[in-house]
mmCIF file of C-alpha atoms and ligand atoms in Angstrom:
data_model
loop_
_atom_site.group_PDB
_atom_site.id
_atom_site.type_symbol
_atom_site.label_atom_id
_atom_site.label_comp_id
_atom_site.label_asym_id
_atom_site.label_seq_id
_atom_site.Cartn_x
_atom_site.Cartn_y
_atom_site.Cartn_z
ATOM 1 C CA MET W 200 -12.551 21.824 0.510
ATOM 2 C CA VAL W 201 -12.585 18.721 2.760
ATOM 3 C CA LYS W 202 -9.914 18.835 5.692
ATOM 4 C CA LYS W 203 -7.492 16.199 4.478
ATOM 5 C CA ILE W 204 -6.257 13.553 6.778
ATOM 6 C CA LYS W 205 -2.488 13.692 7.019
ATOM 7 C CA THR W 206 -1.195 10.481 5.525
ATOM 8 C CA CYS W 207 2.114 8.326 5.149
ATOM 9 C CA ILE W 208 2.565 5.997 2.295
ATOM 10 C CA PHE W 209 4.930 3.125 3.019
ATOM 11 C CA ILE W 210 6.656 1.392 -0.183
ATOM 12 C CA SER W 211 9.566 -0.932 -0.853
ATOM 13 C CA GLY W 212 9.614 -0.822 -4.809
ATOM 14 C CA ASN W 213 8.425 1.007 -7.783
ATOM 15 C CA GLY W 214 5.908 3.068 -6.215
ATOM 16 C CA SER W 215 3.241 2.904 -8.922
ATOM 17 C CA ASN W 216 0.306 2.887 -6.441
ATOM 18 C CA LEU W 217 2.000 5.661 -4.663
ATOM 19 C CA LYS W 218 2.189 7.796 -7.834
ATOM 20 C CA SER W 219 -1.567 7.158 -8.542
ATOM 21 C CA ILE W 220 -2.461 8.136 -5.019
ATOM 22 C CA ILE W 221 -0.312 11.335 -5.113
ATOM 23 C CA ASN W 222 -2.149 12.372 -8.286
ATOM 24 C CA ASN W 223 -5.627 11.688 -6.759
ATOM 25 C CA SER W 224 -4.883 13.227 -3.813
ATOM 26 C CA ARG W 225 -4.238 16.695 -5.651
ATOM 27 C CA ASP W 226 -7.943 16.702 -6.201
ATOM 28 C CA TYR W 227 -9.890 19.131 -4.044
ATOM 29 C CA ASN W 228 -12.115 16.541 -2.534
ATOM 30 C CA PHE W 229 -9.776 13.672 -1.989
ATOM 31 C CA PRO W 230 -9.811 12.762 1.547
ATOM 32 C CA ILE W 231 -6.269 12.444 2.404
ATOM 33 C CA LYS W 232 -2.955 14.396 1.805
ATOM 34 C CA ILE W 233 0.510 12.624 1.468
ATOM 35 C CA ASP W 234 2.468 14.261 4.186
ATOM 36 C CA LEU W 235 5.370 11.475 4.200
ATOM 37 C CA ILE W 236 6.731 8.649 2.223
ATOM 38 C CA ILE W 237 8.662 5.940 4.063
ATOM 39 C CA SER W 238 10.763 3.302 2.235
ATOM 40 C CA ASN W 239 12.607 0.191 3.622
ATOM 41 C CA ASN W 240 14.571 -0.108 0.400
ATOM 42 C CA ILE W 241 17.121 2.728 -0.419
ATOM 43 C CA ASN W 242 16.740 2.043 -3.900
ATOM 44 C CA ALA W 243 12.996 1.996 -4.370
ATOM 45 C CA LYS W 244 12.249 3.750 -7.657
ATOM 46 C CA GLY W 245 9.086 5.001 -5.739
ATOM 47 C CA LEU W 246 11.376 7.292 -3.376
ATOM 48 C CA LEU W 247 11.985 9.689 -6.542
ATOM 49 C CA PHE W 248 8.079 10.610 -6.288
ATOM 50 C CA GLY W 249 8.733 12.237 -3.076
ATOM 51 C CA LYS W 250 11.501 14.383 -4.747
ATOM 52 C CA LYS W 251 9.400 14.851 -7.844
ATOM 53 C CA TYR W 252 6.342 16.149 -5.970
ATOM 54 C CA SER W 253 8.198 17.654 -3.130
ATOM 55 C CA ILE W 254 6.763 15.526 -0.583
ATOM 56 C CA PRO W 255 9.182 14.540 2.404
ATOM 57 C CA TYR W 256 10.581 11.108 2.152
ATOM 58 C CA LYS W 257 12.624 8.945 4.153
ATOM 59 C CA PHE W 258 14.466 5.733 3.803
ATOM 60 C CA PHE W 259 14.862 3.446 7.080
ATOM 61 C CA SER W 260 16.613 -0.006 6.807
ATOM 62 C CA SER W 261 14.170 -2.693 8.206
ATOM 63 C CA LYS W 262 16.871 -5.196 8.943
ATOM 64 C CA ASN W 263 16.053 -4.631 12.545
ATOM 65 C CA ARG W 264 12.269 -4.369 12.511
ATOM 66 C CA GLU W 265 12.142 -2.536 16.114
ATOM 67 C CA LYS W 266 14.428 0.033 15.107
ATOM 68 C CA PHE W 267 12.692 0.640 11.915
ATOM 69 C CA GLU W 268 9.206 1.061 13.528
ATOM 70 C CA ARG W 269 10.726 3.385 16.072
ATOM 71 C CA ASN W 270 11.971 5.369 13.292
ATOM 72 C CA CYS W 271 8.590 5.547 11.764
ATOM 73 C CA ILE W 272 6.792 6.223 14.764
ATOM 74 C CA TYR W 273 9.108 9.343 15.465
ATOM 75 C CA GLU W 274 8.444 10.860 12.064
ATOM 76 C CA ILE W 275 4.748 9.932 12.186
ATOM 77 C CA LYS W 276 4.088 11.675 15.419
ATOM 78 C CA LYS W 277 6.241 14.606 14.523
ATOM 79 C CA ARG W 278 4.181 15.277 11.578
ATOM 80 C CA LYS W 279 0.824 14.157 13.283
ATOM 81 C CA ILE W 280 -0.008 11.639 10.803
ATOM 82 C CA LYS W 281 -3.206 9.808 11.399
ATOM 83 C CA PHE W 282 -3.340 7.411 8.319
ATOM 84 C CA ILE W 283 -1.094 5.064 6.727
ATOM 85 C CA CYS W 284 -1.407 3.483 3.386
ATOM 86 C CA LEU W 285 0.878 0.382 2.556
ATOM 87 C CA ALA W 286 1.827 0.268 -1.294
ATOM 88 C CA GLY W 287 3.914 -2.375 -2.132
ATOM 89 C CA PHE W 288 5.612 -2.474 1.233
ATOM 90 C CA MET W 289 7.050 -5.737 1.545
ATOM 91 C CA LYS W 290 7.587 -6.204 5.233
ATOM 92 C CA VAL W 291 5.144 -7.220 7.984
ATOM 93 C CA LEU W 292 4.613 -4.815 10.572
ATOM 94 C CA SER W 293 4.556 -5.891 14.247
ATOM 95 C CA LYS W 294 1.235 -6.299 16.303
ATOM 96 C CA ASN W 295 2.863 -3.380 18.695
ATOM 97 C CA PHE W 296 3.212 -0.743 15.654
ATOM 98 C CA ILE W 297 -0.319 -1.608 14.514
ATOM 99 C CA ARG W 298 -1.889 -1.259 17.921
ATOM 100 C CA LYS W 299 0.247 1.927 18.571
ATOM 101 C CA PHE W 300 -1.076 3.406 15.465
ATOM 102 C CA GLY W 301 -4.480 2.718 16.288
ATOM 103 C CA TYR W 302 -5.094 0.262 13.378
ATOM 104 C CA GLN W 303 -5.829 2.916 10.830
ATOM 105 C CA ILE W 304 -3.470 1.296 8.167
ATOM 106 C CA ILE W 305 -4.549 -0.115 5.068
ATOM 107 C CA ASN W 306 -2.696 -2.212 2.500
ATOM 108 C CA ILE W 307 -3.197 -3.394 -1.186
ATOM 109 C CA HIS W 308 -2.680 -6.903 -2.281
ATOM 110 C CA PRO W 309 -2.728 -8.463 -5.615
ATOM 111 C CA SER W 310 -5.018 -11.079 -5.402
ATOM 112 C CA LEU W 311 -8.684 -11.853 -4.308
ATOM 113 C CA LEU W 312 -7.921 -12.206 -0.672
ATOM 114 C CA PRO W 313 -8.293 -14.571 1.398
ATOM 115 C CA LYS W 314 -6.968 -16.460 -1.594
ATOM 116 C CA TYR W 315 -3.034 -16.136 -2.216
ATOM 117 C CA LYS W 316 -1.847 -14.299 0.665
ATOM 118 C CA GLY W 317 1.841 -13.613 0.752
ATOM 119 C CA LEU W 318 4.444 -13.539 -1.896
ATOM 120 C CA ASN W 319 4.647 -14.597 -5.653
ATOM 121 C CA THR W 320 0.736 -14.261 -6.018
ATOM 122 C CA HIS W 321 0.643 -14.127 -9.759
ATOM 123 C CA LYS W 322 2.601 -17.380 -10.232
ATOM 124 C CA ARG W 323 0.763 -19.427 -7.785
ATOM 125 C CA VAL W 324 -2.550 -17.987 -9.421
ATOM 126 C CA LEU W 325 -1.353 -19.208 -12.909
ATOM 127 C CA ASN W 326 0.051 -22.565 -11.793
ATOM 128 C CA ASN W 327 -3.143 -23.372 -10.060
ATOM 129 C CA LYS W 328 -4.932 -22.601 -13.494
ATOM 130 C CA GLU W 329 -7.429 -20.043 -11.884
ATOM 131 C CA LYS W 330 -9.790 -18.361 -14.193
ATOM 132 C CA TYR W 331 -9.882 -15.133 -12.334
ATOM 133 C CA SER W 332 -7.734 -13.107 -10.041
ATOM 134 C CA GLY W 333 -7.790 -9.409 -8.876
ATOM 135 C CA CYS W 334 -6.755 -7.227 -6.179
ATOM 136 C CA THR W 335 -7.884 -6.420 -2.692
ATOM 137 C CA VAL W 336 -7.591 -3.268 -0.439
ATOM 138 C CA HIS W 337 -7.999 -4.163 3.310
ATOM 139 C CA PHE W 338 -7.367 -2.806 6.851
ATOM 140 C CA VAL W 339 -4.087 -4.178 8.198
ATOM 141 C CA THR W 340 -4.064 -6.446 11.190
ATOM 142 C CA PRO W 341 -0.799 -8.325 12.804
ATOM 143 C CA GLU W 342 -1.674 -11.548 10.527
ATOM 144 C CA LEU W 343 -0.372 -11.382 7.165
ATOM 145 C CA ASP W 344 -3.001 -10.170 4.484
ATOM 146 C CA SER W 345 -5.880 -10.950 6.885
ATOM 147 C CA GLY W 346 -7.688 -7.665 7.882
ATOM 148 C CA LYS W 347 -11.073 -6.702 7.067
ATOM 149 C CA ILE W 348 -11.626 -6.222 3.215
ATOM 150 C CA ILE W 349 -12.594 -2.932 2.213
ATOM 151 C CA SER W 350 -12.976 -3.240 -1.553
ATOM 152 C CA GLN W 351 -11.931 -5.927 -4.324
ATOM 153 C CA LYS W 352 -11.692 -5.886 -8.271
ATOM 154 C CA LYS W 353 -11.923 -9.303 -10.052
ATOM 155 C CA ILE W 354 -10.316 -9.769 -13.518
ATOM 156 C CA SER W 355 -10.346 -12.516 -15.955
ATOM 157 C CA ILE W 356 -7.393 -14.512 -16.942
ATOM 158 C CA ASN W 357 -6.662 -15.287 -20.462
ATOM 159 C CA LYS W 358 -5.539 -18.302 -21.875
ATOM 160 C CA ASN W 359 -2.101 -17.048 -22.896
ATOM 161 C CA GLU W 360 -1.568 -15.156 -19.759
ATOM 162 C CA THR W 361 1.678 -14.597 -18.170
ATOM 163 C CA GLU W 362 3.023 -13.616 -14.894
ATOM 164 C CA SER W 363 4.086 -10.211 -16.419
ATOM 165 C CA SER W 364 0.867 -9.496 -18.319
ATOM 166 C CA LEU W 365 -1.029 -10.616 -15.316
ATOM 167 C CA LYS W 366 0.895 -8.144 -13.073
ATOM 168 C CA LYS W 367 0.412 -5.213 -15.602
ATOM 169 C CA LYS W 368 -3.486 -6.086 -15.772
ATOM 170 C CA ILE W 369 -3.882 -6.171 -12.117
ATOM 171 C CA LEU W 370 -1.644 -2.951 -11.409
ATOM 172 C CA ILE W 371 -3.982 -0.878 -13.564
ATOM 173 C CA GLN W 372 -6.812 -2.068 -11.373
ATOM 174 C CA GLU W 373 -5.042 -1.419 -8.293
ATOM 175 C CA HIS W 374 -4.422 2.161 -9.194
ATOM 176 C CA LYS W 375 -8.110 2.784 -9.487
ATOM 177 C CA LEU W 376 -9.167 0.503 -6.486
ATOM 178 C CA TYR W 377 -6.670 2.053 -4.105
ATOM 179 C CA SER W 378 -8.115 5.578 -4.414
ATOM 180 C CA SER W 379 -11.585 4.439 -4.524
ATOM 181 C CA SER W 380 -11.249 2.514 -1.476
ATOM 182 C CA ILE W 381 -9.613 5.647 0.450
ATOM 183 C CA ILE W 382 -12.630 7.631 -0.693
ATOM 184 C CA SER W 383 -14.877 5.032 0.462
ATOM 185 C CA ILE W 384 -13.369 5.099 3.974
ATOM 186 C CA PHE W 385 -13.794 8.630 4.732
ATOM 187 C CA ARG W 386 -17.137 9.116 3.008
HETATM 188 C C1 GAR J 650 1.451 -4.148 -6.178
HETATM 189 O O1 GAR J 650 1.141 -5.206 -7.089
HETATM 190 C C2 GAR J 650 1.159 -4.712 -4.951
HETATM 191 O O2 GAR J 650 -0.209 -5.187 -4.740
HETATM 192 C C3 GAR J 650 1.950 -5.230 -4.285
HETATM 193 O O3 GAR J 650 3.142 -5.077 -4.755
HETATM 194 C C4 GAR J 650 3.025 -4.082 -6.054
HETATM 195 C C5 GAR J 650 3.698 -2.939 -5.695
HETATM 196 O O4 GAR J 650 3.660 -2.279 -6.928
HETATM 197 N N1 GAR J 650 1.823 -5.729 -2.824
HETATM 198 C C6 GAR J 650 2.165 -6.827 -2.322
HETATM 199 O O5 GAR J 650 2.449 -7.879 -2.720
HETATM 200 C C7 GAR J 650 1.992 -6.761 -0.583
HETATM 201 N N2 GAR J 650 1.806 -7.878 -0.317
HETATM 202 P P1 GAR J 650 4.096 -0.707 -6.838
HETATM 203 O O6 GAR J 650 5.442 -0.430 -6.022
HETATM 204 O O7 GAR J 650 4.350 -0.300 -8.275
HETATM 205 O O8 GAR J 650 2.814 0.037 -6.222
#
């Protein structure tokens, strides 16, 4: 069995990426173990996966980013966590936090970066009548959605595609891409 890297997942919402990483991390050879879940949204459905899978989970308000990051660093250091995955975490982390954590932070974004950084990705993609979209896993730097790309998955957009159908289609790919990217980093 590989010595698993202690990992924290940051979420803000449904946590479907979190759930898929938890499931994959139960595999013997998966390189990471989820030791902590942090949400900046007390109502995040994803927090329920912490309860369900007996993984410690914490809510910290991010209204004051400095305080939020201080709370996170405390919990992360206490648990000797070495790797962070952002999975639908909708807050930009400070340069200081990223530097302090040694740049071992990755994120998933629902577009083919560097195109469509930021929010409302699917809406903007459809408005621009793009033929393709997809998802990207990348290292986190202080600039929004800009760090080194680890992997991408491209999908085609149908004629009658809606924001909701595109979101669903891409999420299915995100679930596969996130875990395969984690494997590729530690191979
Ligand atoms: C995912 O589509 C993820 O790529 C996106 O939020 C969704 C979270 O879904 N993240 C971003 O837009 C970050 N810029 P989930 O909570 O079900 O994993």
